[in-house]
PDB file of C-alpha atoms in Angstrom:
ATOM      1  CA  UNK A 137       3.370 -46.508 -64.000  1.00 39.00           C
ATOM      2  CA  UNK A 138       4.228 -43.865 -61.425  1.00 39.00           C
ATOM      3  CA  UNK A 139       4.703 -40.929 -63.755  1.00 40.00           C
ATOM      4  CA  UNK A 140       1.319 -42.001 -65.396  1.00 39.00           C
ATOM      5  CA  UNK A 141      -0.167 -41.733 -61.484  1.00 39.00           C
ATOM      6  CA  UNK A 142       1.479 -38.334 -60.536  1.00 41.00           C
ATOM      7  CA  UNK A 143       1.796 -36.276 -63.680  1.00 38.00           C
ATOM      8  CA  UNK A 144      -1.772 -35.658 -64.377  1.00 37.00           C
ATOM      9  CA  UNK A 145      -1.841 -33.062 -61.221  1.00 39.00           C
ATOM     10  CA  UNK A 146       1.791 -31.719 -62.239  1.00 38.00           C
ATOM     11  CA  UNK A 147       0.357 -30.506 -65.089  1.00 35.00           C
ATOM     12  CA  UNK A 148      -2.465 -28.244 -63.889  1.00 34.00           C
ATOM     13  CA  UNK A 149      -0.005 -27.379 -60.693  1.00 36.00           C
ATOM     14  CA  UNK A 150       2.247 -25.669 -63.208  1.00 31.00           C
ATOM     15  CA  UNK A 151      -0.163 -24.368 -65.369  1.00 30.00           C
ATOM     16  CA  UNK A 152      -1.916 -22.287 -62.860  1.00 28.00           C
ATOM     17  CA  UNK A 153      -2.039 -21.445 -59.233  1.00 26.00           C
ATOM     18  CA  UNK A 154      -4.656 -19.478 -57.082  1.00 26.00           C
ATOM     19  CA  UNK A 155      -5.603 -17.827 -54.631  1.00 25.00           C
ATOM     20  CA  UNK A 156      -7.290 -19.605 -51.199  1.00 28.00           C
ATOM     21  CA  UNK A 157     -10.383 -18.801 -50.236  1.00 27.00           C
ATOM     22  CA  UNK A 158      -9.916 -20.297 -47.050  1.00 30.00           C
ATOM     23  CA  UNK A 159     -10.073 -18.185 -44.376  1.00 28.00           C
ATOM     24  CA  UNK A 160      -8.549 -20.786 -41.915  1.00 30.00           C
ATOM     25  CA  UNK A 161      -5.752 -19.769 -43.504  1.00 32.00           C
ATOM     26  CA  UNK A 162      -5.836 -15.424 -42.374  1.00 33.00           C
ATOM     27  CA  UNK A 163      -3.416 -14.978 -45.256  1.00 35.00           C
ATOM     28  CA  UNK A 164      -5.567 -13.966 -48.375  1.00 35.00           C
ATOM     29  CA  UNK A 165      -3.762 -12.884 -51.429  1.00 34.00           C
ATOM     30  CA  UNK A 166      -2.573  -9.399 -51.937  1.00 34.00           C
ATOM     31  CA  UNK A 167      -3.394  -9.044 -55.406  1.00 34.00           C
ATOM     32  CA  UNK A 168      -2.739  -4.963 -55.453  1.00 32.00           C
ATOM     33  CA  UNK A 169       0.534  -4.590 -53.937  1.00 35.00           C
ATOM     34  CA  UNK A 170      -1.307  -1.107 -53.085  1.00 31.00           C
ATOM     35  CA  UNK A 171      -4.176  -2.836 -51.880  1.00 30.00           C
ATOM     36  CA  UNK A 172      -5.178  -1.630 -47.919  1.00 29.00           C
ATOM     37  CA  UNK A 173      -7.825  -3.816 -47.734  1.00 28.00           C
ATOM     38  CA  UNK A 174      -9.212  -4.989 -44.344  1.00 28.00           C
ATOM     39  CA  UNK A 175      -8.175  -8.667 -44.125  1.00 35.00           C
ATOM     40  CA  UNK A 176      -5.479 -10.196 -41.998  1.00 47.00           C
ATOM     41  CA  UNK A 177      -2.034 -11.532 -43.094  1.00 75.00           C
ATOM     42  CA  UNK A 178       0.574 -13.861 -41.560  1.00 85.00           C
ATOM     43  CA  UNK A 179       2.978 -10.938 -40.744  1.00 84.00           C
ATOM     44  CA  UNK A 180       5.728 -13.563 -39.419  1.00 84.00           C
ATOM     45  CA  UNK A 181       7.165 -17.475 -39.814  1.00 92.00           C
ATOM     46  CA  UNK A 182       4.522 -19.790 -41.651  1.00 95.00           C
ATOM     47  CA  UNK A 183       4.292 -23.085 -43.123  1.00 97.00           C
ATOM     48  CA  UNK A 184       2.847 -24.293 -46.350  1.00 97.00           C
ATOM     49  CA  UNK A 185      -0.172 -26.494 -45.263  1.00 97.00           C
ATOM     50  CA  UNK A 186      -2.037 -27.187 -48.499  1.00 95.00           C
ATOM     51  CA  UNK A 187      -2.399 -26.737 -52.496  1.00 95.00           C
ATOM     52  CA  UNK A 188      -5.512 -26.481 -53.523  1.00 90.00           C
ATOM     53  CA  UNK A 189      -7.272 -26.759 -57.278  1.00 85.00           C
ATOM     54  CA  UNK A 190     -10.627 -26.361 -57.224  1.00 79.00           C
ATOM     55  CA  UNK A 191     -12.017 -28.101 -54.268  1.00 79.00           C
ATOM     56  CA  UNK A 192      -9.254 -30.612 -54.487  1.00 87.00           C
ATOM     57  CA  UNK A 193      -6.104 -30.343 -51.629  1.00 92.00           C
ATOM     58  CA  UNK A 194      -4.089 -31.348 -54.214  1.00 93.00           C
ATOM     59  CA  UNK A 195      -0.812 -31.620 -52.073  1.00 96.00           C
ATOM     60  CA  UNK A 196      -1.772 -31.415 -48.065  1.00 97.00           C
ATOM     61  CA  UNK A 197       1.116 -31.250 -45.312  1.00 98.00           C
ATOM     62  CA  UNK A 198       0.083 -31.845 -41.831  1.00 98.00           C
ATOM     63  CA  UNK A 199       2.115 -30.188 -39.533  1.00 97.00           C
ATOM     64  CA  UNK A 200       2.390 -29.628 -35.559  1.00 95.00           C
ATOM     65  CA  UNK A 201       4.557 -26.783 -34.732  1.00 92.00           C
ATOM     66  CA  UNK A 202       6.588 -26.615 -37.411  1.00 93.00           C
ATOM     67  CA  UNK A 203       6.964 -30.441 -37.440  1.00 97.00           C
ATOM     68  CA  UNK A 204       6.001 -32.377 -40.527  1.00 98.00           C
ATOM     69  CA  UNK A 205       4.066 -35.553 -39.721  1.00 98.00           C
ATOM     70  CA  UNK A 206       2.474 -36.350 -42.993  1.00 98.00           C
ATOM     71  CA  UNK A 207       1.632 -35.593 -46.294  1.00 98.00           C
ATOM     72  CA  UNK A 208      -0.684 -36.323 -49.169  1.00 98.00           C
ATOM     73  CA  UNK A 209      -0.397 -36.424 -52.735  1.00 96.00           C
ATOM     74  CA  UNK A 210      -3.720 -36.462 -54.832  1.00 94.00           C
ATOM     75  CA  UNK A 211      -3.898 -36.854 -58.497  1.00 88.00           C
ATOM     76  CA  UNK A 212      -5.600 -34.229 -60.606  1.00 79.00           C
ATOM     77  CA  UNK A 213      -7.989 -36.981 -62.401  1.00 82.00           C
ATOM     78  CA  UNK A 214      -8.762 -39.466 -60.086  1.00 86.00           C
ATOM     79  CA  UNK A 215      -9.463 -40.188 -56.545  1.00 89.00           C
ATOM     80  CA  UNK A 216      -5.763 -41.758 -56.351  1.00 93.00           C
ATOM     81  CA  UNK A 217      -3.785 -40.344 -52.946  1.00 96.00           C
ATOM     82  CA  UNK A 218      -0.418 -41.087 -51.382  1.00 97.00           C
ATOM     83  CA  UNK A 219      -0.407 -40.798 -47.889  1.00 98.00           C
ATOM     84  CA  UNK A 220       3.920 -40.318 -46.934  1.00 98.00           C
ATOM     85  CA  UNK A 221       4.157 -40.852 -43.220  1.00 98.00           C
ATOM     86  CA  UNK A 222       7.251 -39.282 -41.475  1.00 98.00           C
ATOM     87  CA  UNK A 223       9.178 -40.452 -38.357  1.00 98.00           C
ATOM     88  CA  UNK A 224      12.186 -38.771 -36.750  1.00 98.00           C
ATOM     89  CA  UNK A 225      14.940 -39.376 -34.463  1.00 97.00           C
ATOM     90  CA  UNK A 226      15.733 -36.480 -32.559  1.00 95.00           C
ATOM     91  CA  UNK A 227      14.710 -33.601 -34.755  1.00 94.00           C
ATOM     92  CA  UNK A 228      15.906 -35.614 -38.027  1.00 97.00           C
ATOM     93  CA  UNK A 229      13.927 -37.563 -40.198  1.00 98.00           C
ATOM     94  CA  UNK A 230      14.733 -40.962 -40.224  1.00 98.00           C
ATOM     95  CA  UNK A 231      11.850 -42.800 -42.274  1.00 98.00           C
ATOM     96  CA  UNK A 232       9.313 -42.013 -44.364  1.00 98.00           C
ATOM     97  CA  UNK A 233       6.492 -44.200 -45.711  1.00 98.00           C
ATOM     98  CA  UNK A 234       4.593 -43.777 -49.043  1.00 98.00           C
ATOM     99  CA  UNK A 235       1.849 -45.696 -49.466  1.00 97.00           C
ATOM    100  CA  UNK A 236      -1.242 -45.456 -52.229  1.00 95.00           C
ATOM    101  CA  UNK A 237      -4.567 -46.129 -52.388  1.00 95.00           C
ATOM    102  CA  UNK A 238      -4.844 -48.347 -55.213  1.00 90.00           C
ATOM    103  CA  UNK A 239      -5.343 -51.822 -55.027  1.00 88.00           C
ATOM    104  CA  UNK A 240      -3.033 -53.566 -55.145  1.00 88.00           C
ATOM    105  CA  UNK A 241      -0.895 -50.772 -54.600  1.00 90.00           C
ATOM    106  CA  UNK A 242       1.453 -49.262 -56.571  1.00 90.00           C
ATOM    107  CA  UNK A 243       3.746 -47.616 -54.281  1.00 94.00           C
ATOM    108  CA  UNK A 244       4.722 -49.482 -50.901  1.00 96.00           C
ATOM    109  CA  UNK A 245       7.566 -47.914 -50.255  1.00 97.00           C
ATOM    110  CA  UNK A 246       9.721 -47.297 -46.844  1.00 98.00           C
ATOM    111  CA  UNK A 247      12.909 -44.687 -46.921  1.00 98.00           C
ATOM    112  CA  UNK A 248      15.219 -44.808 -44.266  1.00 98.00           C
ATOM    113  CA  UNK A 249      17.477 -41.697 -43.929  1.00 98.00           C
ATOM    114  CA  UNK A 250      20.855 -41.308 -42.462  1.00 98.00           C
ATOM    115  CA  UNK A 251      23.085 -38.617 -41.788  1.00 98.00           C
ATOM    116  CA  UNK A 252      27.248 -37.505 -42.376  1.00 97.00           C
ATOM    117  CA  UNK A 253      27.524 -34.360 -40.367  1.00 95.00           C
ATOM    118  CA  UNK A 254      23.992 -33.716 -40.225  1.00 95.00           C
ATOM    119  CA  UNK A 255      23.139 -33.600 -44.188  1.00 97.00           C
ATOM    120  CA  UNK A 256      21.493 -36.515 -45.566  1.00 98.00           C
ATOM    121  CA  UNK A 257      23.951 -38.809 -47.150  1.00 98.00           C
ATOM    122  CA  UNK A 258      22.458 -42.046 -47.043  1.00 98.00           C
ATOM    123  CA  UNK A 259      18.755 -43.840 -48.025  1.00 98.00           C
ATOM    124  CA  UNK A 260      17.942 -47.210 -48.349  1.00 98.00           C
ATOM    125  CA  UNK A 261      14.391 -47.981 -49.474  1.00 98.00           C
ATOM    126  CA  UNK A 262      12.291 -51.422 -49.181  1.00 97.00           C
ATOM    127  CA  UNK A 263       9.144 -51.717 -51.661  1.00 95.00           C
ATOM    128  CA  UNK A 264       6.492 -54.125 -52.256  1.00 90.00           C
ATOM    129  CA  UNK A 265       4.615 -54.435 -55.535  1.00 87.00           C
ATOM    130  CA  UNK A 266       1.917 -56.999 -55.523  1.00 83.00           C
ATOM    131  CA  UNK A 267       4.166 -59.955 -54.538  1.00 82.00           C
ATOM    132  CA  UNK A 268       7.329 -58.642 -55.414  1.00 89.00           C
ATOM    133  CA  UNK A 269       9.871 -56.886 -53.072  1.00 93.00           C
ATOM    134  CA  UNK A 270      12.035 -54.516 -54.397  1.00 95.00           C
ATOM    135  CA  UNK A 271      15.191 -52.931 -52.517  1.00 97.00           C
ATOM    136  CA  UNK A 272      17.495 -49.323 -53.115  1.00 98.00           C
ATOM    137  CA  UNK A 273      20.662 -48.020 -51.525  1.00 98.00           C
ATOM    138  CA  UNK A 274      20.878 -44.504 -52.371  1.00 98.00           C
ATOM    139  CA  UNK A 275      23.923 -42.264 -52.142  1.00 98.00           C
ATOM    140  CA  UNK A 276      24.174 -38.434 -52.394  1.00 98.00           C
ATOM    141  CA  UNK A 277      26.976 -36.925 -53.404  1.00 98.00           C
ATOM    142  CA  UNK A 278      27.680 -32.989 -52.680  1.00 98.00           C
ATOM    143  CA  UNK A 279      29.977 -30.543 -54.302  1.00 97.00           C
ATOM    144  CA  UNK A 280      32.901 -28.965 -52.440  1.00 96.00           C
ATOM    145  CA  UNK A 281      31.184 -26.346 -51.841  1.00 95.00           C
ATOM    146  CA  UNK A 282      28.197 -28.687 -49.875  1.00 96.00           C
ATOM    147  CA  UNK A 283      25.918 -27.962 -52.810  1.00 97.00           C
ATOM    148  CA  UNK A 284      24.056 -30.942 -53.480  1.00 98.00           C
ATOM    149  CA  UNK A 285      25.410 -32.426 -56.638  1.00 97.00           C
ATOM    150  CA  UNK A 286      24.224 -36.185 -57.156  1.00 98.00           C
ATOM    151  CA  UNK A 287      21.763 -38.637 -55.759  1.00 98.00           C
ATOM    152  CA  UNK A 288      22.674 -42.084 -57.168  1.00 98.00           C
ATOM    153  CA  UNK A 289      20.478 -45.368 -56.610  1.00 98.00           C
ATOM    154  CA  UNK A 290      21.124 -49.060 -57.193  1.00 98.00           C
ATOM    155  CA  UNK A 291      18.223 -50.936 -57.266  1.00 97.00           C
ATOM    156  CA  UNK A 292      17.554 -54.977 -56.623  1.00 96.00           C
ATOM    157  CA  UNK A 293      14.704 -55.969 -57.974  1.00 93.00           C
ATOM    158  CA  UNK A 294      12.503 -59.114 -57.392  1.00 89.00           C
ATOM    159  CA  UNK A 295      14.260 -59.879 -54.435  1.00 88.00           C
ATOM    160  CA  UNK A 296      17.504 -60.138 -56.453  1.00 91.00           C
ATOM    161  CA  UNK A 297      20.577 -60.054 -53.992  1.00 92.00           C
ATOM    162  CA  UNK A 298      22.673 -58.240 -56.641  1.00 94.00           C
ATOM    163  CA  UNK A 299      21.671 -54.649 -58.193  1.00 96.00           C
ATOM    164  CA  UNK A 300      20.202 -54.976 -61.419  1.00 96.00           C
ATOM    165  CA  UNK A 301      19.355 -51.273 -61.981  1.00 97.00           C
ATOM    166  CA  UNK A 302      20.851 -47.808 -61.693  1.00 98.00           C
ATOM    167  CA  UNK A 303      19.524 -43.964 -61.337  1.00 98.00           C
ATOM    168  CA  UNK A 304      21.747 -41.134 -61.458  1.00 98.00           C
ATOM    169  CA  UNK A 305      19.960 -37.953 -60.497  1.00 98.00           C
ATOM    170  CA  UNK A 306      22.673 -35.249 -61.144  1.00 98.00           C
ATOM    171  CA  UNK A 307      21.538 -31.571 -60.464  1.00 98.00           C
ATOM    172  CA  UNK A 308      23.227 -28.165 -61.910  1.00 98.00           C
ATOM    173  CA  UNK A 309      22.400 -25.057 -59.022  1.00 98.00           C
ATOM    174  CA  UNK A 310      22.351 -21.668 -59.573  1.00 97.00           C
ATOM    175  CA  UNK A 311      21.947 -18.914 -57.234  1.00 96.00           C
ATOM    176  CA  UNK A 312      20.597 -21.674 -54.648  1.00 97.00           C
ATOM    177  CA  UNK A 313      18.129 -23.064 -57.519  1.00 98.00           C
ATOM    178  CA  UNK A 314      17.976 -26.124 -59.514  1.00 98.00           C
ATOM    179  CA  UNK A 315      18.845 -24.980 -62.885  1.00 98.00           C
ATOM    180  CA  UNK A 316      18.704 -28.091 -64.031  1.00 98.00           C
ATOM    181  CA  UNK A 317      18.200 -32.000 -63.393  1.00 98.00           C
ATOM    182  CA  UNK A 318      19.826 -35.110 -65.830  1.00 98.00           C
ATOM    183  CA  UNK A 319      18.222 -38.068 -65.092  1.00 98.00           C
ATOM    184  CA  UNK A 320      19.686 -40.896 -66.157  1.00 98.00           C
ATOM    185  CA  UNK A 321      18.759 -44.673 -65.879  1.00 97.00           C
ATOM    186  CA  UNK A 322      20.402 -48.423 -67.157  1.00 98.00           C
ATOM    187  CA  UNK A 323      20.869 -51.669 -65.802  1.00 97.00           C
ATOM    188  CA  UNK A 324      23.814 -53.498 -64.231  1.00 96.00           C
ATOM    189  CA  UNK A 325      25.691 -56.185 -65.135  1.00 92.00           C
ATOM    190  CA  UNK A 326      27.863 -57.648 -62.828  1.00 89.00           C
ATOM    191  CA  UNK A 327      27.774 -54.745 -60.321  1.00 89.00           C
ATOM    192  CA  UNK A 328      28.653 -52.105 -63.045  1.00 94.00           C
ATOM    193  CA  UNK A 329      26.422 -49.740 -64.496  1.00 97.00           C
ATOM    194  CA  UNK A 330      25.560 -50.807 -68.755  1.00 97.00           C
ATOM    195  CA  UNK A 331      25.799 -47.362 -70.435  1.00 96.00           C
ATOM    196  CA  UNK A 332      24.864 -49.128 -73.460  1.00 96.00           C
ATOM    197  CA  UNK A 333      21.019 -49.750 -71.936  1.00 97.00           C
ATOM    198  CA  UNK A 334      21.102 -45.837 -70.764  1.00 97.00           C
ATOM    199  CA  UNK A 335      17.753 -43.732 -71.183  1.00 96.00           C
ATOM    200  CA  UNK A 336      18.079 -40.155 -70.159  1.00 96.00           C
ATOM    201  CA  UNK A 337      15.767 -37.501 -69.355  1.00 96.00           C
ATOM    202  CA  UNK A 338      16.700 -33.957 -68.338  1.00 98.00           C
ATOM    203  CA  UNK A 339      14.601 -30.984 -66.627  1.00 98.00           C
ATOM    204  CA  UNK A 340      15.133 -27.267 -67.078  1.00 98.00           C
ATOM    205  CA  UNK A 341      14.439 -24.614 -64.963  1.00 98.00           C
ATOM    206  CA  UNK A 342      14.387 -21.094 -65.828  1.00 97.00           C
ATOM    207  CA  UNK A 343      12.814 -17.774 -64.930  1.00 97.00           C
ATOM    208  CA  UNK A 344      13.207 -17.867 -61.002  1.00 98.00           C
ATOM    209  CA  UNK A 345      11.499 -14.905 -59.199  1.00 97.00           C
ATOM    210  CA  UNK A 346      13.468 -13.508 -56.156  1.00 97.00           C
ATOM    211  CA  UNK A 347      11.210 -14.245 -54.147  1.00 97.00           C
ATOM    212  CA  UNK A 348      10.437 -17.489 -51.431  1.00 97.00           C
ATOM    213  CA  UNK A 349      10.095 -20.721 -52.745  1.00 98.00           C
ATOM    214  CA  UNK A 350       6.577 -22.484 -50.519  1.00 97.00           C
ATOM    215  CA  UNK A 351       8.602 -25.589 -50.247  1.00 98.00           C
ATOM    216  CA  UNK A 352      11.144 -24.399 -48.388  1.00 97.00           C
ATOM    217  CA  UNK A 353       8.957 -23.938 -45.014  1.00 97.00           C
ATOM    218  CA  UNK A 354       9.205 -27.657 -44.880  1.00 98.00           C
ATOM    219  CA  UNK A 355      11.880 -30.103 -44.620  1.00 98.00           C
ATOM    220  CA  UNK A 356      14.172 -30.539 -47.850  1.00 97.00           C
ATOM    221  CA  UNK A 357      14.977 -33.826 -47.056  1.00 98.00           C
ATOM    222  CA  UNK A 358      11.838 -34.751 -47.485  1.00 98.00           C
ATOM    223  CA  UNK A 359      11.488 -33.427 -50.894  1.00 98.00           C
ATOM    224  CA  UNK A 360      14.928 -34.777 -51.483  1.00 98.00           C
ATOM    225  CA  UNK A 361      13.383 -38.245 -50.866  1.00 98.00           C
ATOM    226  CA  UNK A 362       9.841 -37.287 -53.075  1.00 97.00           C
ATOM    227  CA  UNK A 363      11.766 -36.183 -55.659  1.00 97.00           C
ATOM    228  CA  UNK A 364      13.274 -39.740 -56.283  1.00 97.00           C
ATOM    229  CA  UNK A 365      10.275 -40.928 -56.534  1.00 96.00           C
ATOM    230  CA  UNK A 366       8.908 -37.744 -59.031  1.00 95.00           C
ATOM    231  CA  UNK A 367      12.312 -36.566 -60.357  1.00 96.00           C
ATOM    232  CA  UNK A 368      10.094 -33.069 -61.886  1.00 95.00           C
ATOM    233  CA  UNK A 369       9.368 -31.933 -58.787  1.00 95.00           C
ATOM    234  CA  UNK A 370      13.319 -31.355 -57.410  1.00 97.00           C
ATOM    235  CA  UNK A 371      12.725 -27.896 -58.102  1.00 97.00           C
ATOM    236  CA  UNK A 372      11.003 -27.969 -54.504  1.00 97.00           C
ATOM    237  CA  UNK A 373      14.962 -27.756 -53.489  1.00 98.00           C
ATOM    238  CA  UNK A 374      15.188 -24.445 -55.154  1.00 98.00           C
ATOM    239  CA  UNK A 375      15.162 -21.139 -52.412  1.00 98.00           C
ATOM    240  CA  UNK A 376      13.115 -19.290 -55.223  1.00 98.00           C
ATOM    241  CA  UNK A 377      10.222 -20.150 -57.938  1.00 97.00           C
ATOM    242  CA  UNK A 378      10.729 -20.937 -61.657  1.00 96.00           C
ATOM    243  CA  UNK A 379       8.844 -19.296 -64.523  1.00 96.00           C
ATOM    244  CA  UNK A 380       9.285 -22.321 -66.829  1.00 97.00           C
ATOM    245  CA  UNK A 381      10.256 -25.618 -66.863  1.00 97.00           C
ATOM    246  CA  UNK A 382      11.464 -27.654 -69.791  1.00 97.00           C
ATOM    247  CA  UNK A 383      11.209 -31.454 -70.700  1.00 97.00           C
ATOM    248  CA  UNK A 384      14.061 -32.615 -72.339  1.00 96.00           C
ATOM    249  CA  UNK A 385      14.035 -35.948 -74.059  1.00 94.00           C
ATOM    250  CA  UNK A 386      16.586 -37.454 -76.866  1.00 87.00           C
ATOM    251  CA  UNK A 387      14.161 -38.002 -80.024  1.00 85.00           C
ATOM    252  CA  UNK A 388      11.104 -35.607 -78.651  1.00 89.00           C
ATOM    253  CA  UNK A 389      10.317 -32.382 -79.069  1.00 92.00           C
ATOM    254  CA  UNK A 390      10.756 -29.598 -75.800  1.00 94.00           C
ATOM    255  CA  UNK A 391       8.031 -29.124 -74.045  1.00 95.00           C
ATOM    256  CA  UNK A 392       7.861 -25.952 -71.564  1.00 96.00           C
ATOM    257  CA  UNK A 393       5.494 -25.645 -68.985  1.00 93.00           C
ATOM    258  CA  UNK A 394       5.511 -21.719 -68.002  1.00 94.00           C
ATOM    259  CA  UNK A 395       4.646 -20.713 -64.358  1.00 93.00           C
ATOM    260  CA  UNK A 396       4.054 -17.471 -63.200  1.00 91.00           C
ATOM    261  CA  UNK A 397       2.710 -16.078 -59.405  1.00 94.00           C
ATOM    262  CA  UNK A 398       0.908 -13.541 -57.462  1.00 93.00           C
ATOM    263  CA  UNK A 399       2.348 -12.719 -54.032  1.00 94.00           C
ATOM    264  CA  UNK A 400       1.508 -11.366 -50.882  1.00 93.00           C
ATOM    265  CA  UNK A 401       3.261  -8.749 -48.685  1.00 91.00           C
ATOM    266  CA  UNK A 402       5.628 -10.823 -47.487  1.00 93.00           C
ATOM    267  CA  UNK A 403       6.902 -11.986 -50.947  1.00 94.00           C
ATOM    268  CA  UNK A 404       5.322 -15.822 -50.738  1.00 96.00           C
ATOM    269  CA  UNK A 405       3.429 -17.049 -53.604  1.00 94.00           C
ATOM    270  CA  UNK A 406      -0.155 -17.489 -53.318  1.00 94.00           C
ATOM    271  CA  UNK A 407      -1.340 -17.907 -56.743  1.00 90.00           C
ATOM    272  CA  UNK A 408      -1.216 -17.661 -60.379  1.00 80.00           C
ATOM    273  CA  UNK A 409      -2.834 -14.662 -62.503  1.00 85.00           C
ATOM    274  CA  UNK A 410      -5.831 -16.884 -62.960  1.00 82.00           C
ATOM    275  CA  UNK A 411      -6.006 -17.355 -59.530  1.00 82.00           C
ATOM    276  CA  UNK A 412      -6.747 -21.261 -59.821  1.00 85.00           C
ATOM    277  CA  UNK A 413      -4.646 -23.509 -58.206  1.00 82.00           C
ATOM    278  CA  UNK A 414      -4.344 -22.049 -54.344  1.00 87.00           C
ATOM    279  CA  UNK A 415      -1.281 -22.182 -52.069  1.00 92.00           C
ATOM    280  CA  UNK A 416      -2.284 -21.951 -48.318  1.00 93.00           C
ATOM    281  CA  UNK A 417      -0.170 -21.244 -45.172  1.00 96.00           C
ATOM    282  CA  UNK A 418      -0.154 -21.732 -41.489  1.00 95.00           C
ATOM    283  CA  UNK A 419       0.818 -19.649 -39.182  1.00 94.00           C
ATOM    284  CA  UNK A 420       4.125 -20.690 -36.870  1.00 93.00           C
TER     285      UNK A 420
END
């Protein structure tokens, strides 16, 4: 039910991007590297505020400062929005709330973060669909190197006390980008995980620019948590942008979705060659 909500605007998000016409934003595309033109461009820090398609904010972060407060997640072909709400302690993030506009809702769901030597090691999650609560401890897992290597969740669900489903999220980095994501999902029995009631899905990514990934003016942890929820969109994680990114599904064909960018001077996207879909930026 969720990927029916969200993928709709993945789709035309990775199709094309373009460029803002918003001149709130005083960072217009440079679309001739050459180009001398009269307008003004963030020269230093920035955040990524908005992406646009059409007249629709498509994904909206609200920011004070630097500090994320909340953000909003339309779909491409309805007037469905989550609204994630973010709370801190100190200058960490300790919960954030997703909540729909549907109703009933779909997604009711409150992540609370913790932290093992300041990276985020631990979320647990509480949900509430129609009458039904649902509960999650995740656990993620890093490499030896501190690369993040594996977000694990056990679920209960219908206020079971004992976990009844498990999600391995298991990333592959390269050159500080995802390569590539197996997802992987069964049920328990007993506390174990069933491998013989596994489904698996796997992402590709391929065709990284060298140049800055939007996403990474904001707060990975917080994609770290969205991307549990939309397990396409861990490529926000990445420190540069893909060109393409593959489906992979036992029994169904590939299917690529290619990506490419224009940038400004300072090497951040701000749109495809169609000039579409439109990242915007605020200054810091």
């Amino acid at each position: 039910m969720i990927k029916k909500y969200f993928i709709p605007s993945l789709a035309i998000l990775a199709l094309s991007f373009s460029v803002s016409c918003d001149n709130t934003t005083e960072d217009p595309p440079n679309q001739n590297q050459n180009n001398s033109g009269n307008t003004t461009t963030i020269a230093g820090p920035r955040i990524l505020s908005k992406i646009t398609s059409g007249n629709v904010d498509q994904e909206e972060y609200i920011t004070n400062a630097g500090i994320l407060s909340q953000a909003f997640i339309r779909d491409a072909g309805s007037a469905n929005t989550i609204t994630a709400t973010v709370t801190y302690s100190g200058n960490k993030i300790s919960t954030i709330k997703y909540l729909d506009n549907v109703n009933p809702h779909v997604i009711d769901n409150v992540y609370t973060l913790s932290y093992n030597g300041g990276k985020l090691s631990e979320i647990s999650m509480d949900q509430t669909v129609l009458s039904t609560t649902n509960h999650s401890d995740f656990t993620v897992h890093y490499d030896a190197n501190g690369q993040l290597y594996r977000i694990v969740e056990k679920k209960k669900m219908g206020g079971s006390t004992s976990y009844t489903h498990y999600i391995e999220n298991k990333f592959t980095f390269a050159a500080g980008n995802v390569a590539k994501l197996d997802y992987t999902g069964m049920l328990m029995n007993g506390g174990n995980p069933d491998p013989s009631t596994s489904t698996a899905m796997s992402y590709a990514y391929d065709n990284y620019d060298n140049k800055i990934n939007p996403y990474t003016t904001l707060p990975k942890e917080y994609f770290m948590v969205t991307g549990t929820l939309f397990p396409i969109n861990f490529n926000a994680l990445s420190s540069n942008n893909t060109g393409k990114i593959t489906l992979i599904s036992s029994g169904a064909p590939q299917t690529s979705i290619p990506k490419s960018y224009l940038y400004d001077s300072q090497n951040y996207p701000v749109s495809d060659p169609g000039q579409i879909v439109k990242y915007v930026y605020k200054s810091l």
